[in-house]
Amino acid sequence: MISIEEARTRLLAALHPTPAETLGLAEAWNRVTAAPVAARLTQPPADVSAMDGYALRAADGTAGAVLRVIGAAPAGHPFKGAIGPGEAVRLFTGSFVPAGADAVLLQEDATAAEGTVTVNEAVLAGRHIRRAGQDFQAGAILIPAGQRLSARDIGLAAAANHPWLAVHRRPEIAILATGDEIALPGEPIPPGGIISSNAHALAALVRAAGGNPRVLPIARDSEEAIADAAEGARGADMLVTTGGASVGDHDLVVPGLARRGLEVDFWKIAMRPGKPLMFGRMGGEDGIAVLGLPGNPVSALVCAILFLMPAIARMAGLPAAAPPSEAAMLGEALPANDHRADHLRGHLETGADGVAVVRAFPRQDSALLHRLAAANALILRAPHAPAAEAGAAVEVIRLDRLGI
Amino acid sequence: MISIEEARTRLLAALHPTPAETLGLAEAWNRVTAAPVAARLTQPPADVSAMDGYALRAADGTAGAVLRVIGAAPAGHPFKGAIGPGEAVRLFTGSFVPAGADAVLLQEDATAAEGTVTVNEAVLAGRHIRRAGQDFQAGAILIPAGQRLSARDIGLAAAANHPWLAVHRRPEIAILATGDEIALPGEPIPPGGIISSNAHALAALVRAAGGNPRVLPIARDSEEAIADAAEGARGADMLVTTGGASVGDHDLVVPGLARRGLEVDFWKIAMRPGKPLMFGRMGGEDGIAVLGLPGNPVSALVCAILFLMPAIARMAGLPAAAPPSEAAMLGEALPANDHRADHLRGHLETGADGVAVVRAFPRQDSALLHRLAAANALILRAPHAPAAEAGAAVEVIRLDRLGI
């Protein structure tokens, strides 16, 4: 058996970011940059006023002075001349400061009359002027490659004059559920069968992770059916299988996909819930990555959180990493763990003091999908973790924050 | 001036969830349920085996007993007969437990031979059997109305036999930037002009909040141009304007939209960064809600986080609420605040002890979009908040977690 960390490291090392595509700005939200975004202009492009008021020479801005107003410069309509001694120009927030001026008299510190303005409050040179390039200079790298784009990043890229952004293509994930006993929701259920929930739960998880899901038709329990179904994964970046329970997980998937050239790595992972994880590649070096998940719905989702989400993030252009986890405080004691890493479903609540307190559900049956859906946290228990008292620190994955 | 809370309460009270639409399961991820999701079947549908092994009568399962194996029941292929004294049936995880059996002998506690199995470890009645309905009973409400659907919820709805879900339609948000001085990225910039970043930053924020953005062409600074542009908002759930800086924010937007029937509420809000917020409705009671944001990019985004995101969440079917915030610890002292609620851009880091420590950027100039993009938290400072020492608790909005 190998550890989760080792399996994840080996999995992620075998994956690469998808190639870049060009998207319009707003469509690029939540994608990962494939190239650095450099400023294409300087912002502000010139010295601009930070307030509504008047441009003048600081030397003229003494209390009581009366200046001639020789023009106005609304934003977008710069004043074309220069300001001389005893002169002022009406300005607004964002207006370019005219040539010759080095100070701004605030509107509320001025009294305007026909063609003149009286200074009520002495000005300071440079005050209320935003200098050219104060936000950014042309050529400066504003957003590095490999960063997921926030709404603020989109605004910044827009301000830097980028109508398009080069981002990694969404990883395309084909999903194949197998089993004689399963039916899709709303379809006739075979005798002794159950509804297949895995394919659509995984499709939603793929979306949450920033991938495009492609749900393939259910493959019945034969090598031939599985080989045929795998044809539907052509062009995808990864094929995810979830085994039928009528035979051992992967027992038919591996030979079925082998008919299409699967070269397989197969790992027994010291974890719970979960079972052996299958990883491989169909079609040689440049072929499609294959990840085999368990058929049990709870095990499939937990394994998807631990392995598939990081895999999609990696293919989407982010660094190889474990799923985001954070510290929380145990609300109730936990017994010592055995040799397998455990992922206890539980409920986390943050108190008014900001401390996140988590309690494991008393029942951890991996058949209970309803309980899994009610959880908002997975408590991570390392192999051989000793018993932990209430109040002890544990690491948790916040399911509610990941959309999963 | 009114408080942020009062303005938000009035805004949200004027909004209603969008009507329901029917979506296929996986498309419903991250949408909000418009009706409760009840189980359409019982899960498991019958008593099933939790392990691979043999079904038998508990009375027969004493150590050393040899039983006749009268059949096998892979999942999806239930055994049709009943088990009598001295008999066993081969089972797998998920197999229906045949009539007459009340115990499961684990595979690893058994020795199989031609037509028989030997019990090596005495069985317990009921052990390793998952009872019918243990996950959920037909008719049970599994997901309430008004809940955002996680990937686990999608799996649960699938298992409960729902091919379709009724969810609230994505709120359609029209976005109108106005100003003589602005140009879209990549377009010719007017003299003295700047690139308009607001429309696309807001479009990305709308996506992050679960809405559909509709970016309208920029309206120049005239009432007529603004009235014409507003035609493009027809059929949307909300029109968001962001004022040009060449005139006072909303100075032309309000009379421009009034030509299309805008009835306006206008609030001065005691906050920073930000300016007066305009709220109203065009076209009577059933008309389109109008939210007027400032033209300054940082102010526009902060106001959008405080008002537009909760508005979209409400229209998307969630309860009226403030944007999610949480407690953090100040890494550096903060001075006392004045009468306006402040939203300090800053950087938050969570230590190995799980404590989130936040530091405000030294410079809070609302013209610095680059700095805003570099922030991962807004520190909320209430009006008249006293000076706070390093180590004090503050409330923060985690920008990185909201995709904004």
Coordinates of C-alpha atoms in Angstrom, one line a residue, chain B residues 174-176 178 214 216-217 219 223-236 239 241 253 256-262 282 288 290:
Chain B
A174 CA -27.4 44.1 -17.8
I175 CA -24.3 46.3 -17.2
L176 CA -24.1 49.9 -18.5
T178 CA -21.3 55.6 -19.2
R214 CA -25.1 41.3 -20.4
L216 CA -24.3 46.9 -23.0
P217 CA -22.4 49.3 -25.3
A219 CA -23.3 55.2 -23.3
E223 CA -29.5 61.7 -21.4
E224 CA -30.6 60.6 -24.8
A225 CA -27.6 58.2 -25.2
I226 CA -28.2 56.7 -21.8
A227 CA -32.0 56.3 -22.4
D228 CA -31.2 54.6 -25.7
A229 CA -28.6 52.3 -24.2
A230 CA -31.1 51.3 -21.4
E231 CA -33.3 49.7 -24.1
G232 CA -30.7 46.9 -24.2
A233 CA -31.6 46.0 -20.6
R234 CA -35.1 44.8 -21.6
G235 CA -35.9 41.3 -20.2
A236 CA -33.0 41.5 -17.7
L239 CA -29.7 47.0 -14.8
T241 CA -24.9 51.4 -14.2
V253 CA -27.8 58.4 -15.5
G256 CA -31.4 59.6 -18.8
L257 CA -33.1 56.5 -17.3
A258 CA -36.1 58.6 -16.1
R259 CA -36.9 59.0 -19.8
R260 CA -37.5 55.2 -19.7
G261 CA -39.7 55.4 -16.6
L262 CA -37.1 55.1 -13.8
M282 CA -37.8 51.1 -14.5
I288 CA -36.5 46.0 -14.0
V290 CA -31.8 49.5 -11.4

